[in-house]
XYZ file of C-alpha atoms in Angstrom:
721
model
C 35.506 95.613 22.792
C 37.143 92.507 24.202
C 40.654 92.537 25.579
C 41.863 90.411 22.699
C 40.506 89.701 19.235
C 40.560 86.130 17.927
C 39.223 86.914 14.458
C 42.358 85.579 12.764
C 42.600 82.493 14.961
C 38.955 81.484 14.546
C 39.521 80.965 10.815
C 41.660 78.011 11.893
C 38.499 76.454 13.349
C 37.409 75.619 9.806
C 40.115 73.005 9.187
C 39.000 69.393 8.831
C 40.086 65.789 9.122
C 43.715 65.057 8.318
C 44.913 68.532 9.264
C 46.783 69.571 12.393
C 45.239 72.172 14.670
C 47.680 74.401 16.529
C 46.772 76.998 19.127
C 45.744 77.751 22.698
C 43.708 75.523 24.974
C 40.747 77.883 24.671
C 40.734 77.580 20.872
C 41.090 73.817 21.112
C 37.967 73.595 23.289
C 36.012 75.637 20.759
C 37.172 73.383 17.928
C 36.229 70.305 19.968
C 32.709 71.654 20.520
C 32.255 72.102 16.772
C 33.684 68.654 15.988
C 31.215 67.064 18.412
C 28.078 68.614 16.930
C 27.202 71.070 19.664
C 23.801 72.668 19.063
C 23.998 75.687 21.326
C 26.586 77.398 23.529
C 26.228 80.025 26.250
C 28.254 81.401 29.111
C 29.530 84.271 31.157
C 33.057 85.637 31.018
C 35.470 85.342 33.935
C 39.119 84.391 34.370
C 40.507 81.957 33.374
C 37.736 81.176 30.897
C 37.029 84.702 29.585
C 38.793 84.151 26.279
C 36.534 81.197 25.482
C 33.609 83.616 25.368
C 35.681 86.004 23.235
C 36.575 83.203 20.808
C 32.937 82.156 20.510
C 31.866 85.751 19.909
C 34.469 86.190 17.154
C 33.434 82.829 15.664
C 29.753 83.845 15.415
C 29.679 83.695 11.567
C 31.051 80.137 11.604
C 28.615 79.088 14.332
C 25.732 80.467 12.294
C 26.899 78.549 9.206
C 26.793 75.316 11.221
C 23.416 76.098 12.784
C 24.849 76.571 16.283
C 23.120 79.038 18.607
C 25.538 81.179 20.680
C 24.517 83.489 23.488
C 26.589 85.686 25.781
C 24.535 85.084 28.908
C 23.564 87.753 31.430
C 25.013 85.630 34.259
C 26.198 82.130 35.032
C 22.697 81.291 36.257
C 21.301 82.314 32.881
C 23.877 80.150 31.124
C 23.158 77.096 33.279
C 19.405 77.520 32.857
C 19.821 77.509 29.070
C 20.937 73.860 29.300
C 17.241 73.098 29.772
C 17.183 72.834 25.977
C 18.824 69.419 26.430
C 16.225 68.130 28.911
C 13.534 67.150 26.390
C 15.494 67.313 23.125
C 18.540 65.330 21.912
C 20.541 68.521 21.405
C 24.108 68.816 22.644
C 24.558 72.007 24.642
C 27.525 73.564 26.416
C 27.955 76.509 28.748
C 31.059 78.015 30.264
C 31.935 80.214 33.227
C 34.475 80.868 35.934
C 34.451 78.564 38.932
C 33.760 78.471 41.785
C 31.978 81.814 41.930
C 30.230 81.069 38.666
C 29.175 77.658 39.923
C 27.784 79.298 43.049
C 25.744 81.739 40.968
C 24.518 78.948 38.704
C 23.806 76.485 41.532
C 20.012 76.789 41.478
C 19.743 76.082 37.760
C 22.378 73.329 37.848
C 20.668 71.560 40.753
C 17.355 71.530 38.892
C 19.050 70.391 35.687
C 20.752 67.527 37.531
C 17.501 66.532 39.201
C 15.397 66.211 36.062
C 18.254 64.860 34.000
C 18.962 65.402 30.324
C 18.327 63.629 27.046
C 20.888 65.512 24.981
C 24.490 65.884 26.109
C 24.839 68.805 28.562
C 28.385 70.015 29.233
C 29.385 72.664 31.790
C 32.919 73.938 31.101
C 34.283 75.631 34.212
C 37.565 77.499 34.441
C 38.871 76.079 37.711
C 40.220 79.266 39.255
C 42.193 77.708 42.086
C 45.662 78.441 43.417
C 48.152 81.263 43.474
C 46.940 82.693 40.159
C 43.370 82.948 41.435
C 41.326 86.076 42.109
C 38.616 84.519 44.281
C 38.007 82.570 47.465
C 39.783 79.228 47.407
C 37.094 76.605 46.813
C 36.645 73.694 44.454
C 33.944 72.565 42.052
C 34.207 68.984 43.280
C 31.856 69.404 46.243
C 29.066 70.778 44.075
C 29.430 67.943 41.589
C 29.056 65.401 44.395
C 26.077 67.198 45.924
C 24.039 67.398 42.716
C 25.307 64.246 40.994
C 27.004 66.023 38.128
C 29.890 63.986 36.755
C 33.217 65.860 36.936
C 35.978 65.564 34.331
C 39.534 66.770 35.026
C 41.571 65.943 31.884
C 45.319 65.796 31.580
C 46.566 69.286 30.618
C 47.476 68.786 26.967
C 45.435 69.631 23.896
C 44.703 66.078 22.662
C 43.444 65.076 26.133
C 41.345 68.231 26.542
C 39.803 67.862 23.079
C 39.023 64.195 23.756
C 37.406 65.089 27.091
C 34.897 67.375 25.354
C 33.621 64.476 23.246
C 33.814 62.101 26.220
C 31.784 64.567 28.278
C 28.962 64.721 25.740
C 28.848 60.933 25.347
C 29.002 60.345 29.109
C 26.142 62.795 29.592
C 24.009 61.042 27.006
C 24.861 57.550 28.289
C 23.823 58.416 31.856
C 21.204 61.145 31.222
C 23.094 63.460 33.552
C 24.932 66.773 33.051
C 28.721 66.656 33.002
C 31.140 69.276 34.315
C 34.518 69.707 32.601
C 37.015 71.664 34.673
C 39.899 73.361 32.909
C 42.576 74.765 35.173
C 44.201 78.170 34.808
C 47.350 76.962 33.082
C 45.511 74.592 30.756
C 43.372 77.417 29.366
C 46.352 79.130 27.778
C 48.813 76.330 27.085
C 49.911 75.902 23.489
C 49.866 72.649 21.589
C 48.485 70.733 18.640
C 46.150 67.847 17.840
C 44.803 66.056 14.811
C 41.600 67.789 13.766
C 38.323 66.264 12.639
C 35.576 67.734 10.491
C 33.130 70.116 12.141
C 29.687 68.576 12.551
C 26.329 70.243 12.204
C 24.158 69.387 15.222
C 21.972 66.335 14.638
C 19.123 68.433 15.977
C 19.234 72.224 15.955
C 17.455 74.712 18.168
C 15.260 75.524 15.179
C 14.241 71.876 14.858
C 13.275 71.794 18.526
C 11.146 74.912 18.197
C 9.290 73.400 15.256
C 8.807 70.020 17.019
C 8.110 70.882 20.690
C 8.141 68.053 23.230
C 7.232 67.729 26.887
C 7.868 64.962 29.405
C 6.165 65.500 32.760
C 8.597 63.087 34.454
C 11.519 65.415 33.657
C 9.996 68.471 35.380
C 11.338 69.071 38.880
C 8.112 68.979 40.825
C 6.854 66.407 43.346
C 6.294 63.522 42.968
C 8.729 63.393 40.013
C 11.507 65.062 42.042
C 11.392 62.203 44.611
C 11.878 59.725 41.796
C 14.757 61.775 40.396
C 16.734 61.240 43.591
C 16.367 57.475 43.280
C 17.058 57.593 39.555
C 20.382 59.369 40.158
C 21.630 56.533 42.358
C 19.921 53.504 40.874
C 20.257 54.273 37.164
C 22.426 57.266 36.245
C 25.372 56.566 38.570
C 25.800 52.900 37.504
C 25.408 53.914 33.869
C 28.108 56.587 34.273
C 30.524 54.173 35.952
C 29.932 51.528 33.295
C 30.609 54.056 30.525
C 33.761 55.405 32.205
C 35.131 51.874 32.575
C 34.140 50.519 29.166
C 35.392 53.598 27.292
C 38.631 53.860 29.274
C 38.184 57.501 30.237
C 40.685 57.079 33.069
C 44.240 56.112 32.128
C 47.082 54.048 33.558
C 50.795 54.524 32.904
C 54.010 52.947 34.140
C 54.809 49.436 35.322
C 51.560 47.977 36.749
C 53.452 45.296 38.698
C 55.355 47.658 40.985
C 54.312 47.535 44.657
C 53.833 51.314 44.936
C 51.535 53.491 42.879
C 50.247 57.044 42.494
C 46.577 57.971 42.023
C 46.182 61.498 40.688
C 43.723 63.989 39.275
C 44.160 64.334 35.530
C 44.904 68.031 35.927
C 47.892 67.170 38.143
C 49.521 64.896 35.560
C 52.103 67.348 34.241
C 53.188 68.291 37.759
C 53.560 64.652 38.798
C 55.571 63.757 35.691
C 57.813 66.776 36.195
C 58.470 65.756 39.805
C 59.291 62.176 38.739
C 61.581 63.548 36.060
C 63.432 65.652 38.656
C 63.741 62.517 40.792
C 65.228 60.559 37.874
C 62.160 58.334 37.482
C 60.639 59.697 34.243
C 61.925 60.972 30.936
C 60.938 64.090 29.032
C 58.208 62.141 27.193
C 56.537 61.020 30.426
C 57.738 57.413 30.353
C 58.034 56.203 33.944
C 58.391 53.010 35.965
C 56.081 54.291 38.716
C 52.486 53.059 38.182
C 50.108 55.984 37.641
C 46.313 55.836 37.788
C 45.162 59.078 36.144
C 41.622 60.142 37.042
C 40.385 62.072 34.023
C 36.997 61.578 35.695
C 37.367 62.554 39.336
C 33.695 62.017 40.113
C 32.366 59.393 40.186
C 35.182 56.971 40.910
C 34.904 53.467 39.496
C 35.369 51.003 42.377
C 36.366 47.985 40.273
C 38.945 49.955 38.307
C 40.484 51.403 41.442
C 40.635 48.043 43.232
C 42.325 46.417 40.240
C 45.012 49.105 40.301
C 45.503 48.685 44.064
C 45.406 44.877 44.055
C 49.171 44.250 44.110
C 50.212 47.503 45.803
C 51.652 47.918 49.294
C 51.436 51.730 49.248
C 49.419 54.273 47.294
C 49.857 58.044 47.108
C 46.840 60.225 46.314
C 47.670 63.501 44.571
C 44.686 65.789 45.188
C 44.784 69.557 45.085
C 42.712 71.614 47.485
C 40.581 71.052 50.553
C 38.573 69.035 51.559
C 40.212 65.796 50.390
C 37.099 64.464 48.638
C 38.958 61.982 46.432
C 41.185 60.641 49.192
C 38.196 60.064 51.462
C 36.367 58.273 48.659
C 39.352 56.052 47.910
C 39.805 55.188 51.592
C 36.158 54.166 51.760
C 36.418 51.959 48.655
C 39.606 50.253 49.892
C 38.224 49.735 53.381
C 34.928 48.211 52.190
C 36.821 45.846 49.893
C 39.312 44.831 52.607
C 42.269 46.004 50.525
C 45.607 46.020 52.353
C 47.386 48.807 50.498
C 48.466 51.660 52.763
C 47.138 55.005 51.547
C 49.087 58.282 51.747
C 47.957 61.737 50.794
C 47.356 64.921 52.710
C 49.114 65.320 56.021
C 51.585 62.620 57.060
C 54.379 65.109 56.248
C 53.558 64.780 52.541
C 51.001 67.023 50.837
C 49.611 70.047 52.692
C 45.956 69.954 53.755
C 45.145 72.953 51.544
C 46.749 75.070 48.861
C 48.013 74.724 45.324
C 50.301 71.845 44.471
C 53.075 73.906 42.955
C 56.191 72.292 41.500
C 58.247 72.521 44.743
C 55.367 71.096 46.812
C 54.826 68.257 44.343
C 58.522 67.406 44.176
C 58.946 67.393 47.928
C 55.871 65.231 48.648
C 56.422 62.636 45.915
C 60.123 62.449 46.737
C 59.403 61.841 50.417
C 56.816 59.152 49.608
C 59.173 57.287 47.306
C 62.131 57.560 49.704
C 60.015 55.716 52.281
C 58.195 53.244 50.027
C 60.386 52.631 46.965
C 63.878 53.830 47.757
C 65.385 51.130 45.540
C 63.995 52.900 42.466
C 65.557 56.252 43.312
C 69.033 57.334 42.221
C 71.613 57.195 45.004
C 71.618 60.961 45.474
C 67.882 60.963 46.180
C 67.604 57.900 48.450
C 70.522 58.509 50.790
C 69.444 58.601 54.456
C 68.849 62.028 55.944
C 68.951 63.559 52.500
C 67.742 67.144 52.712
C 64.867 68.088 50.437
C 65.935 68.302 46.818
C 64.320 71.687 46.483
C 63.431 73.887 49.427
C 62.862 77.436 48.181
C 62.671 80.250 50.663
C 59.240 81.675 51.263
C 58.188 84.127 48.584
C 57.403 86.779 51.138
C 61.020 86.693 52.300
C 62.408 87.448 48.849
C 59.734 89.138 46.768
C 58.088 92.390 47.863
C 54.314 92.337 48.042
C 52.675 93.780 44.938
C 48.931 94.040 45.487
C 46.746 94.768 42.439
C 46.034 98.386 41.615
C 44.362 100.638 39.092
C 45.875 101.056 35.638
C 47.480 104.266 34.456
C 44.707 106.707 33.629
C 41.968 104.538 35.148
C 38.755 106.589 35.466
C 37.919 104.829 38.726
C 40.858 106.287 40.638
C 39.403 109.830 40.864
C 36.169 108.380 42.289
C 38.036 107.077 45.304
C 40.194 110.179 45.558
C 36.950 112.147 45.842
C 35.712 109.698 48.488
C 38.873 110.282 50.534
C 38.390 114.044 50.280
C 34.788 113.757 51.488
C 35.858 111.596 54.405
C 38.415 114.208 55.403
C 35.509 116.584 55.916
C 32.696 114.299 57.130
C 34.726 111.590 58.828
C 35.045 107.865 58.043
C 32.048 105.907 56.767
C 31.224 102.234 56.446
C 32.099 101.390 52.829
C 31.005 98.173 51.135
C 33.012 97.055 48.105
C 32.145 94.782 45.216
C 33.771 92.463 42.683
C 35.513 94.269 39.826
C 38.368 96.690 39.206
C 36.915 99.087 41.781
C 37.769 96.531 44.482
C 41.386 97.718 44.178
C 40.302 100.706 46.280
C 40.804 98.527 49.356
C 44.573 98.845 48.813
C 46.857 101.841 49.214
C 46.671 104.725 48.745
C 42.880 104.771 49.207
C 42.440 102.049 51.851
C 38.660 102.087 51.405
C 36.156 99.272 51.756
C 35.237 96.825 54.505
C 33.538 93.904 52.730
C 33.016 92.229 49.382
C 30.300 89.588 49.285
C 29.767 88.783 45.613
C 29.362 90.138 42.122
C 26.832 92.975 42.179
C 26.221 92.566 45.915
C 28.102 95.615 47.223
C 24.960 97.563 48.229
C 23.320 94.344 49.436
C 26.237 93.740 51.788
C 25.576 97.164 53.344
C 21.816 96.618 53.648
C 21.965 95.691 57.343
C 23.954 98.834 58.098
C 21.113 101.253 57.434
C 19.609 103.243 60.299
C 18.083 106.639 59.587
C 18.587 107.713 63.189
C 22.363 107.340 62.787
C 24.464 110.375 62.038
C 26.114 108.770 58.999
C 25.126 106.820 55.928
C 26.816 103.781 54.472
C 28.535 104.021 51.091
C 28.594 101.085 48.700
C 30.141 100.518 45.294
C 29.350 98.216 42.411
C 30.406 98.177 38.773
C 28.337 98.236 35.617
C 29.097 94.560 34.990
C 27.979 93.610 38.492
C 24.957 95.864 38.152
C 23.613 93.979 35.124
C 24.741 90.583 36.448
C 23.004 90.653 39.823
C 22.998 94.162 41.223
C 19.828 95.608 39.675
C 17.549 93.294 41.666
C 19.659 92.061 44.591
C 21.190 95.448 45.430
C 19.266 98.374 43.897
C 15.810 96.800 43.957
C 16.387 95.542 47.487
C 17.459 99.017 48.636
C 14.324 100.590 47.169
C 12.008 97.953 48.594
C 13.464 98.248 52.095
C 13.759 102.054 51.972
C 17.504 101.965 52.606
C 19.075 105.355 53.155
C 22.618 104.604 52.008
C 24.660 105.991 49.143
C 25.267 103.692 46.164
C 27.956 104.490 43.590
C 27.674 102.593 40.307
C 31.033 102.656 38.524
C 30.213 102.665 34.814
C 33.295 102.157 32.639
C 31.272 101.087 29.558
C 32.387 97.421 29.603
C 32.646 94.348 31.742
C 36.188 95.568 32.146
C 37.614 93.288 34.842
C 36.783 90.164 32.800
C 38.412 91.386 29.599
C 36.437 94.326 28.236
C 33.359 92.565 26.892
C 30.314 94.627 25.916
C 27.322 94.745 28.254
C 23.841 96.247 28.085
C 24.999 99.785 28.902
C 28.072 99.797 26.638
C 28.343 102.827 24.355
C 29.806 100.816 21.496
C 27.725 99.524 18.618
C 27.686 95.730 18.601
C 26.599 93.792 15.527
C 25.330 90.779 17.464
C 24.242 92.321 20.803
C 22.003 95.160 22.011
C 23.870 97.976 23.771
C 23.158 101.656 24.612
C 20.800 100.839 27.506
C 21.448 103.514 30.176
C 21.926 102.395 33.765
C 20.088 105.516 34.959
C 16.875 104.390 33.258
C 17.079 100.945 34.825
C 17.705 102.451 38.266
C 14.779 104.838 37.891
C 12.665 101.954 36.635
C 12.908 100.098 39.954
C 11.957 103.195 41.917
C 15.086 105.140 42.845
C 14.205 108.838 43.227
C 17.612 110.425 43.979
C 19.871 109.807 40.949
C 22.949 111.732 39.817
C 24.794 111.011 36.565
C 28.436 112.084 36.235
C 29.813 111.532 32.739
C 33.406 112.512 33.497
C 34.790 110.929 36.634
C 38.088 112.772 36.170
C 36.292 115.881 37.466
C 37.302 115.211 41.064
C 35.687 118.394 42.341
C 32.299 117.418 40.963
C 32.666 113.864 42.222
C 33.510 115.151 45.690
C 30.619 117.627 45.769
C 28.117 115.021 44.543
C 29.204 112.527 47.177
C 28.965 115.245 49.804
C 25.438 116.059 48.694
C 24.397 112.401 48.795
C 25.757 111.960 52.306
C 24.122 115.087 53.694
C 20.799 115.469 51.839
C 17.535 115.256 53.781
C 15.915 113.165 51.044
C 15.094 109.641 52.221
C 15.674 106.446 50.298
C 18.725 105.175 48.418
C 20.951 107.785 46.788
C 22.469 106.503 43.532
C 25.452 108.113 41.805
C 26.363 106.794 38.350
C 30.025 107.634 37.810
C 30.763 107.065 34.116
C 33.985 107.225 32.111
C 35.402 104.764 29.599
C 37.877 102.145 30.793
C 41.288 103.544 29.865
C 42.668 100.190 28.682
C 39.797 99.711 26.268
C 39.998 103.336 25.225
C 43.680 102.918 24.388
C 42.965 99.704 22.462
C 40.318 101.544 20.499
C 42.198 104.784 19.854
C 45.799 103.673 19.254
C 45.169 101.992 15.875
C 43.236 105.088 14.737
C 46.052 107.388 15.839
C 48.723 105.256 14.174
C 46.814 105.357 10.917
C 46.297 109.118 11.203
C 50.009 109.609 11.822
C 50.875 107.581 8.733
C 48.427 109.676 6.714
C 49.996 112.906 7.979
C 46.943 114.078 9.886
C 47.222 116.439 12.845
C 47.374 114.665 16.208
C 47.142 116.251 19.654
C 48.398 114.376 22.697
C 48.218 115.812 26.197
C 50.887 115.055 28.780
C 51.118 116.238 32.336
C 54.139 117.243 34.326
C 55.246 118.694 37.631
C 57.205 121.942 37.910
C 59.971 120.944 40.292
C 60.651 124.575 41.184
C 57.110 124.900 42.568
C 56.594 121.414 44.043
C 57.195 121.453 47.790
C 57.678 117.696 48.151
C 54.475 117.297 50.166
C 53.481 114.201 48.124
C 49.800 114.564 49.014
C 49.032 114.219 45.296
C 50.495 110.708 45.355
C 48.616 109.773 48.518
C 45.313 110.847 46.928
C 45.941 109.527 43.410
C 48.218 106.514 43.437
C 48.713 106.549 39.660
C 51.614 104.272 38.613
C 52.942 107.068 36.403
C 53.178 109.446 39.390
C 56.466 108.871 41.156
C 59.293 110.668 43.002
C 62.320 112.493 41.650
C 65.395 113.521 43.665
C 66.795 117.021 43.141
C 70.386 118.128 42.767
C 69.640 121.225 44.859
C 71.639 120.854 48.123
C 69.103 123.049 49.926
C 66.214 120.655 49.226
C 66.370 117.221 50.819
C 62.918 115.854 49.933
C 62.284 114.401 46.471
C 59.553 116.059 44.428
C 56.659 114.508 42.534
C 57.320 113.516 38.951
C 55.286 112.041 36.090
C 56.971 109.389 33.935
C 56.452 108.462 30.274
C 53.572 106.062 31.028
C 51.247 109.043 31.487
C 48.187 108.899 29.214
C 47.070 112.454 29.938
C 43.940 111.684 31.957
C 44.648 114.656 34.231
C 43.622 112.978 37.489
C 46.751 114.045 39.350
C 46.183 117.688 38.551
C 42.454 117.427 39.254
C 43.163 115.856 42.641
C 45.681 118.544 43.481
C 43.163 121.224 42.539
C 40.221 119.644 44.392
C 42.309 119.169 47.521
C 43.753 122.710 47.244
C 47.216 121.188 47.309
C 49.532 123.080 45.001
C 49.814 124.665 41.542
C 52.844 122.650 40.453
C 51.028 120.510 37.868
C 50.992 121.622 34.259
C 49.597 120.289 31.005
C 51.684 120.105 27.833
C 50.018 119.499 24.480
C 52.210 117.625 22.009
C 51.241 118.196 18.371
C 52.249 115.732 15.665
C 51.976 116.726 12.013
C 51.282 120.360 13.011
C 49.338 122.647 10.702
C 50.558 126.067 9.533
C 48.411 127.661 12.229
C 50.034 125.434 14.901
C 53.476 126.546 13.773
C 52.511 130.229 13.766
C 50.959 129.934 17.231
C 53.987 128.083 18.601
C 56.299 130.758 17.209
C 54.187 133.550 18.697
C 54.101 131.829 22.071
C 57.847 131.302 21.973
C 58.457 134.985 21.323
C 56.113 136.072 24.135
C 57.656 133.619 26.597
C 61.167 134.701 25.541
C 60.271 138.345 26.076
C 58.870 137.624 29.535
C 61.954 135.616 30.460
C 64.183 138.454 29.253
C 62.143 140.938 31.298
C 62.452 138.780 34.419
C 66.200 138.506 33.939
C 66.516 142.310 33.661
C 64.544 142.769 36.881
C 66.734 140.304 38.716
C 69.799 142.248 37.624
C 68.176 145.465 38.846
C 67.813 144.107 42.392
C 70.823 141.784 42.398
C 73.723 143.044 40.224
C 75.926 140.146 41.385
C 73.575 137.679 39.663
C 75.186 138.641 36.368
C 78.404 136.946 37.469
């Protein structure tokens, strides 16, 4: 069950020529694929490109009507390898995944694809997850494109430009017999806009056609001596063909007054930021019209020497706007200018302009471009901006000085929180252990209040990252975590299989929340949901046993903190050798709420009985110890001050965000903390029996309260006054 359904939006994909398409960037890319006769699409979900996979999944009926094969790939490597269908056949294929981690995973397949080359257009759509909105290490796709000779497109962030780049990418791939990478940045994936649609096109050759007419070209197979020829072919044939196509088709763009002596060379993805900075400086209007010459690189690799030199011919100074490190584009431009003997002075990173690394946010862009123009073209600037010793137009204080840190954490009711509460309880008894983390929601355990985990080395590689820390003569075992998504992506072989093969003695906890939850709630092999187009209901325990694990424990309710604690304790202390695997399974609470809320709303409308559990804290019993908060960390568990002058410390309190998972009470019970937690069952549309039972309970409780009051009067007559 994906985070968001696009079933309504995908109907808009059917519109044809003469109509206007309106929607998100993700939907626009899907429409562009269909308009350009794509034959097959694959990919793996991951921010910021997850929704593209969700759109494609919801558009499955339309894809089938057009004869397009769609596959939700097991990993990015699987997706990239599927582009082999374009090696021998003139079929247009596209795959999508998150970059750069996805590119890293897919690198083996992409390198082989780039070596042999393609006959049909092969497009790799990567969500360039770079900058302050990122969730990964800060790297770029550019270096990989250069290494493997994959042409890299970076279109201007507006829907017409993005849609055009999809078609340009296919044609460039076919013209040069090389795969093309199209990077879409975080903000571009979800921007809204419109473009003039075209009719959807059935692929000129379908996957079915290829199966019925198989072909084979020995020269395209990556095996010596062909692979030696591929290297020469990349440089002698494909690269010149790509540059000729880029130049003849005008894939790069120029704006502004070409005769001005200063100019800006920029990545296409930086266009909006540059225009906004020029607008703030009084040098561009709201429509992007500007006097400053702009050379927009919608293709950032390869650069076209002749095109660049023509732009630089009458320029005294050039500014390169390139986001991230290393400065691949700036180095390339310097080399081209130097070899040609060009006299234009080049500015970019350093030189008190752009930082060497980091995202080019609006303040950074404004400051750098403003400083460049104050030095090189002050006559163009308004008086307020060109005055000597003018302070920066915008110098915001550092975020950390004004905004409190808010690290990511588990959602309310998350079934993963009690797993780490149990781990903390075990460590209180057995002492600290080396804990290896993994990519996914469970990585939030590294933050407060759990503060667990020492490393994270890749998706599904948690146990692999602890493989060196295994010594049976040691008094402790390592603990490692991985999620169900990571398990099926890479963990079964690289982590579990490796542990079995090498007779590792550590404890492995597989967090099974029924979905690839961190990427948006997509179904995976072990999902419990029925899926019309995918195969689910494949238990992780069977797969683990299938590779040879002997010690396996399945826990189907992670909220049972006591059982989680005892199972972990057993795994850490048992005399049985080999890897110990605990499968901790409970449904992701976000997906559970998405699934159940519509059902409950309908039941309420129909007058059906509904039972909703809420938890609370009896403030008369709570001592204000707050250990429950330190071991749970639920966002709905907070503090409440008391009006009692004899009690200074605030007590624990549960707010209205509570979803009734019961973790706080379970933790308190498992840790033998206090009996202050209680459960209240709220009944909507009660039955006659519910009303009778509530009345009976009320009378019993009233009688007991009356009895207690009488006893108090017996021992303290003054209480009556």
